[in-house]
Amino acid sequence: MLELKKLGKRYRTGDHALKEVDLSVPAGQVLALIGPSGAGKSTLIRCINRLVEPTSGDVLLHGESLTRLRGGGLRKARRRIGMIFQEYALVERLSVMENVLSGRLGYVGFWASYFRRFPQSDIDTAFSLLDRVGLEPMADKRADELSGGQRQRVGIARALIQNPELLLVDEPTASLDPKTSRQIMRLITELCTEHKLAAIINIHDVALAQMFAQRIVGLQAGSIVYDGDPEGLTPDVLTQIYGEEDWTAVRKRQSSDSDQDVTDLEENL
Amino acid sequence: MSTPRTWRPKPFIENPKLRWSITIGTLLYMLLALGSVEVNWMRVYEGLDRGLKFVAAFAQPNFTGRWTDISEGLAESLVMTVVSTVIGIIVSIPIALGASRNLAPLPVYLFCRSIITISRTFQEVIIAILFVAIFGFGPFAGVLTISFATIGFLAKLLAEAIENIDPSQAEAVRSTGSRWWQWLNYGIQPQVMPRLIGLSLYRLDINFRESAVVGLVGAGGIGATLNTAFDRYEFDTAAAILILIIGIVMFAEYSSSAIRKRVQ
């Protein structure tokens, strides 16, 4: 469904952030992109929806090239791609509801959005999504009144109301505590299953990536150095991605986490 | 026992010759400059008397003698203030957008920045003299002057606020496929609105003061009334006008800071 062909990005400062990345993501697959800071994870997902302009290569969504789109075409493509951000990136002075509805901006005209007159169907969807992420009573609160976990749930609802085919998720748990991180990751992957969404999740927590993703891609200095099952992340592979370090703790934590996870899930229900 | 190591703070200018010549040179210049200012002490003595009368007039301000002139002047000043503030805000918003490097391409940015620079270079009184020369005496020249000054002030500070927004919030709105105007309305505006409201209210009370000042050079308003009072040596009326201006400025300042506190 999504195909990256020799995608490259060189910043004006001379940083070669992405080097000819080839990647193909089938529909409905949840893929975790891991790698050290500065490996180009953030650049990669931003090149897909062109928040960052790639300097070479191509991005194909259902066979349609996104790199040559301009104006209206680009906006139409962007609304098919939902994005969830590190530090949530909610508009803090807008209400929860306005933040969620901002996900529909690609579908409504300027004046409708200016006067906050969204179609009834959008409002219904917004309420049901807020209900799904457990925040319906918060609809009229200002976004900056919420806790970190709650804000990220609003961010998720905002991405989903776009009715996307693909989710780009940039470090969704970077500023959350371990328990909330797991709940958020679980919510994202559950929703991907419910809506049959493909997702690319940038994440630096290897254990979380292994726990929730069906496929892991390791990025190192702008190139893909690992692409395979979560189980295939051996200490050797992790060394290749991140450099020399004692990786036994990560492996151990992964197995004990799975038990913890079951209790978490029960608490949540 | 070794001798104790001495320590002195390092002088700002290390070379002692240069240091002393700069110090002595500055002092010398100050003395010579002071000497060149001619003071006519006889005139000061006479003027003291007039100054005293002026101060004494504050004890007995005359509100009633020229009340029609005063109230007309005040009303004119208030109209000038409100009109020029509103015009200033309306014009300064698009200029501020253009003067924000994170919104506008370089040519637009430079153009809008140069408008701001021109507006901020000239003091209101100089602009007022120019506009009075072009449009004649009266409040129209005053309104144009104050609007022009407001544009420089508001556009500069608003552009600064726009350049300091949290870019991730704006990026998130852009990623939804919004149009440029929607992006502005959802991603930028909420972040700078409190600042815009605060600055506008602040400018409103600056503009009232300015309306009194530009009146002195013929641009209408309470300043013109005040000028006439001085010309006629009616210090009691002048005192009444000044007291009213002080009262209105204080009222505007307190109420605008109260409103600004509420808008966060």
Short mmCIF file of N, CA and C in Angstrom, two decimals, chain B residues 22-100:
data_model
loop_
_atom_site.label_atom_id
_atom_site.label_comp_id
_atom_site.label_asym_id
_atom_site.label_seq_id
_atom_site.Cartn_x
_atom_site.Cartn_y
_atom_site.Cartn_z
N ILE B 22 40.72 57.82 27.91
CA ILE B 22 39.26 57.79 27.67
C ILE B 22 38.52 58.42 28.85
N THR B 23 38.93 58.07 30.08
CA THR B 23 38.25 58.60 31.26
C THR B 23 38.38 60.13 31.31
N ILE B 24 39.63 60.60 31.18
CA ILE B 24 39.85 62.05 31.28
C ILE B 24 39.19 62.79 30.12
N GLY B 25 39.30 62.20 28.93
CA GLY B 25 38.68 62.81 27.74
C GLY B 25 37.18 62.97 27.92
N THR B 26 36.51 61.94 28.46
CA THR B 26 35.07 62.00 28.65
C THR B 26 34.70 63.12 29.63
N LEU B 27 35.45 63.16 30.75
CA LEU B 27 35.17 64.19 31.76
C LEU B 27 35.34 65.59 31.17
N LEU B 28 36.44 65.76 30.40
CA LEU B 28 36.74 67.05 29.81
C LEU B 28 35.61 67.49 28.87
N TYR B 29 35.17 66.52 28.05
CA TYR B 29 34.11 66.82 27.09
C TYR B 29 32.84 67.26 27.82
N MET B 30 32.51 66.53 28.90
CA MET B 30 31.31 66.86 29.68
C MET B 30 31.39 68.29 30.20
N LEU B 31 32.56 68.66 30.76
CA LEU B 31 32.72 70.01 31.32
C LEU B 31 32.56 71.06 30.22
N LEU B 32 33.25 70.83 29.09
CA LEU B 32 33.16 71.79 27.99
C LEU B 32 31.73 71.90 27.48
N ALA B 33 31.06 70.72 27.35
CA ALA B 33 29.69 70.71 26.83
C ALA B 33 28.77 71.50 27.76
N LEU B 34 28.93 71.26 29.07
CA LEU B 34 28.12 71.99 30.04
C LEU B 34 28.36 73.49 29.92
N GLY B 35 29.64 73.86 29.75
CA GLY B 35 29.99 75.26 29.62
C GLY B 35 29.36 75.90 28.40
N SER B 36 29.13 75.11 27.35
CA SER B 36 28.63 75.69 26.10
C SER B 36 27.12 75.93 26.15
N VAL B 37 26.45 75.32 27.15
CA VAL B 37 25.01 75.56 27.25
C VAL B 37 24.81 76.90 27.95
N GLU B 38 24.28 77.86 27.20
CA GLU B 38 24.10 79.17 27.80
C GLU B 38 22.86 79.19 28.68
N VAL B 39 23.01 79.66 29.87
CA VAL B 39 21.86 79.80 30.76
C VAL B 39 21.69 81.27 31.10
N ASN B 40 20.50 81.77 30.78
CA ASN B 40 20.19 83.15 31.12
C ASN B 40 19.52 83.15 32.47
N TRP B 41 20.30 83.41 33.52
CA TRP B 41 19.76 83.23 34.87
C TRP B 41 18.66 84.24 35.19
N MET B 42 18.71 85.40 34.57
CA MET B 42 17.63 86.36 34.76
C MET B 42 16.30 85.78 34.27
N ARG B 43 16.43 85.16 33.06
CA ARG B 43 15.22 84.57 32.45
C ARG B 43 14.68 83.42 33.31
N VAL B 44 15.60 82.65 33.86
CA VAL B 44 15.17 81.55 34.73
C VAL B 44 14.42 82.13 35.93
N TYR B 45 14.95 83.20 36.48
CA TYR B 45 14.33 83.81 37.64
C TYR B 45 12.91 84.27 37.32
N GLU B 46 12.77 84.93 36.16
CA GLU B 46 11.42 85.36 35.77
C GLU B 46 10.51 84.17 35.53
N GLY B 47 11.07 83.15 34.87
CA GLY B 47 10.28 81.96 34.50
C GLY B 47 9.81 81.20 35.73
N LEU B 48 10.65 81.21 36.77
CA LEU B 48 10.28 80.51 38.00
C LEU B 48 8.91 80.98 38.47
N ASP B 49 8.75 82.29 38.37
CA ASP B 49 7.50 82.89 38.79
C ASP B 49 6.32 82.30 38.01
N ARG B 50 6.52 82.24 36.65
CA ARG B 50 5.46 81.70 35.80
C ARG B 50 5.22 80.22 36.11
N GLY B 51 6.31 79.50 36.32
CA GLY B 51 6.21 78.07 36.66
C GLY B 51 5.42 77.87 37.93
N LEU B 52 5.69 78.75 38.91
CA LEU B 52 4.98 78.65 40.18
C LEU B 52 3.49 78.84 39.99
N LYS B 53 3.16 79.83 39.15
CA LYS B 53 1.75 80.10 38.87
C LYS B 53 1.08 78.85 38.30
N PHE B 54 1.84 78.21 37.38
CA PHE B 54 1.33 77.00 36.73
C PHE B 54 1.09 75.90 37.75
N VAL B 55 2.07 75.70 38.63
CA VAL B 55 1.91 74.66 39.65
C VAL B 55 0.77 75.03 40.59
N ALA B 56 0.70 76.33 40.93
CA ALA B 56 -0.36 76.77 41.83
C ALA B 56 -1.74 76.54 41.22
N ALA B 57 -1.79 76.64 39.88
CA ALA B 57 -3.07 76.47 39.21
C ALA B 57 -3.64 75.07 39.45
N PHE B 58 -2.73 74.09 39.70
CA PHE B 58 -3.22 72.73 39.93
C PHE B 58 -4.06 72.65 41.19
N ALA B 59 -3.77 73.61 42.11
CA ALA B 59 -4.57 73.62 43.33
C ALA B 59 -5.99 74.11 43.05
N GLN B 60 -6.11 74.92 42.00
CA GLN B 60 -7.45 75.43 41.66
C GLN B 60 -7.72 75.21 40.18
N PRO B 61 -7.81 73.98 39.76
CA PRO B 61 -8.07 73.75 38.33
C PRO B 61 -9.45 74.27 37.96
N ASN B 62 -9.51 74.85 36.77
CA ASN B 62 -10.79 75.42 36.33
C ASN B 62 -11.43 74.52 35.27
N PHE B 63 -12.35 73.69 35.72
CA PHE B 63 -13.00 72.78 34.79
C PHE B 63 -14.13 73.46 34.03
N THR B 64 -14.76 74.45 34.70
CA THR B 64 -16.02 74.97 34.16
C THR B 64 -15.84 76.08 33.14
N GLY B 65 -14.81 76.93 33.31
CA GLY B 65 -14.66 78.10 32.46
C GLY B 65 -14.70 77.77 30.97
N ARG B 66 -13.97 76.76 30.57
CA ARG B 66 -13.90 76.39 29.14
C ARG B 66 -14.44 74.98 28.94
N TRP B 67 -15.44 74.61 29.69
CA TRP B 67 -15.87 73.22 29.70
C TRP B 67 -16.27 72.72 28.31
N THR B 68 -16.95 73.54 27.52
CA THR B 68 -17.34 73.09 26.17
C THR B 68 -16.11 72.73 25.35
N ASP B 69 -15.06 73.62 25.40
CA ASP B 69 -13.83 73.33 24.67
C ASP B 69 -13.19 72.03 25.16
N ILE B 70 -13.14 71.91 26.49
CA ILE B 70 -12.49 70.72 27.06
C ILE B 70 -13.23 69.46 26.65
N SER B 71 -14.57 69.49 26.80
CA SER B 71 -15.32 68.25 26.53
C SER B 71 -15.26 67.90 25.05
N GLU B 72 -15.29 68.94 24.20
CA GLU B 72 -15.16 68.65 22.76
C GLU B 72 -13.79 68.04 22.46
N GLY B 73 -12.76 68.65 23.06
CA GLY B 73 -11.40 68.16 22.86
C GLY B 73 -11.24 66.72 23.32
N LEU B 74 -11.80 66.43 24.50
CA LEU B 74 -11.70 65.08 25.04
C LEU B 74 -12.42 64.09 24.15
N ALA B 75 -13.65 64.47 23.74
CA ALA B 75 -14.42 63.56 22.89
C ALA B 75 -13.66 63.29 21.60
N GLU B 76 -13.07 64.35 21.03
CA GLU B 76 -12.32 64.20 19.80
C GLU B 76 -11.12 63.27 20.00
N SER B 77 -10.43 63.47 21.12
CA SER B 77 -9.28 62.62 21.43
C SER B 77 -9.69 61.16 21.56
N LEU B 78 -10.80 60.91 22.25
CA LEU B 78 -11.24 59.53 22.45
C LEU B 78 -11.59 58.90 21.11
N VAL B 79 -12.29 59.68 20.26
CA VAL B 79 -12.63 59.15 18.93
C VAL B 79 -11.35 58.85 18.15
N MET B 80 -10.39 59.80 18.18
CA MET B 80 -9.12 59.58 17.50
C MET B 80 -8.43 58.31 18.01
N THR B 81 -8.44 58.16 19.34
CA THR B 81 -7.78 57.00 19.94
C THR B 81 -8.38 55.69 19.43
N VAL B 82 -9.73 55.61 19.54
CA VAL B 82 -10.38 54.35 19.19
C VAL B 82 -10.23 54.07 17.69
N VAL B 83 -10.52 55.09 16.87
CA VAL B 83 -10.45 54.88 15.42
C VAL B 83 -9.03 54.48 15.00
N SER B 84 -8.04 55.21 15.50
CA SER B 84 -6.68 54.91 15.03
C SER B 84 -6.20 53.57 15.56
N THR B 85 -6.64 53.18 16.77
CA THR B 85 -6.24 51.87 17.27
C THR B 85 -6.84 50.76 16.41
N VAL B 86 -8.15 50.92 16.09
CA VAL B 86 -8.80 49.89 15.27
C VAL B 86 -8.15 49.80 13.89
N ILE B 87 -7.94 50.97 13.26
CA ILE B 87 -7.27 50.94 11.95
C ILE B 87 -5.89 50.30 12.08
N GLY B 88 -5.17 50.71 13.11
CA GLY B 88 -3.83 50.17 13.32
C GLY B 88 -3.84 48.66 13.45
N ILE B 89 -4.78 48.12 14.23
CA ILE B 89 -4.84 46.67 14.43
C ILE B 89 -5.13 45.99 13.09
N ILE B 90 -6.16 46.50 12.38
CA ILE B 90 -6.57 45.85 11.14
C ILE B 90 -5.43 45.82 10.13
N VAL B 91 -4.71 46.94 10.02
CA VAL B 91 -3.62 46.97 9.04
C VAL B 91 -2.41 46.18 9.51
N SER B 92 -2.18 46.18 10.83
CA SER B 92 -0.94 45.56 11.30
C SER B 92 -0.98 44.03 11.24
N ILE B 93 -2.18 43.45 11.29
CA ILE B 93 -2.23 41.98 11.29
C ILE B 93 -1.64 41.39 10.00
N PRO B 94 -2.12 41.80 8.81
CA PRO B 94 -1.48 41.23 7.61
C PRO B 94 0.01 41.56 7.51
N ILE B 95 0.40 42.76 7.98
CA ILE B 95 1.82 43.09 7.92
C ILE B 95 2.62 42.19 8.87
N ALA B 96 2.04 41.91 10.03
CA ALA B 96 2.72 41.02 10.98
C ALA B 96 2.88 39.62 10.39
N LEU B 97 1.83 39.14 9.70
CA LEU B 97 1.93 37.81 9.08
C LEU B 97 3.07 37.81 8.07
N GLY B 98 3.14 38.89 7.26
CA GLY B 98 4.20 38.98 6.26
C GLY B 98 5.57 39.15 6.88
N ALA B 99 5.61 39.71 8.09
CA ALA B 99 6.90 39.98 8.71
C ALA B 99 7.37 38.83 9.58
N SER B 100 6.67 37.68 9.52
CA SER B 100 7.09 36.52 10.30
C SER B 100 7.85 35.58 9.37
#
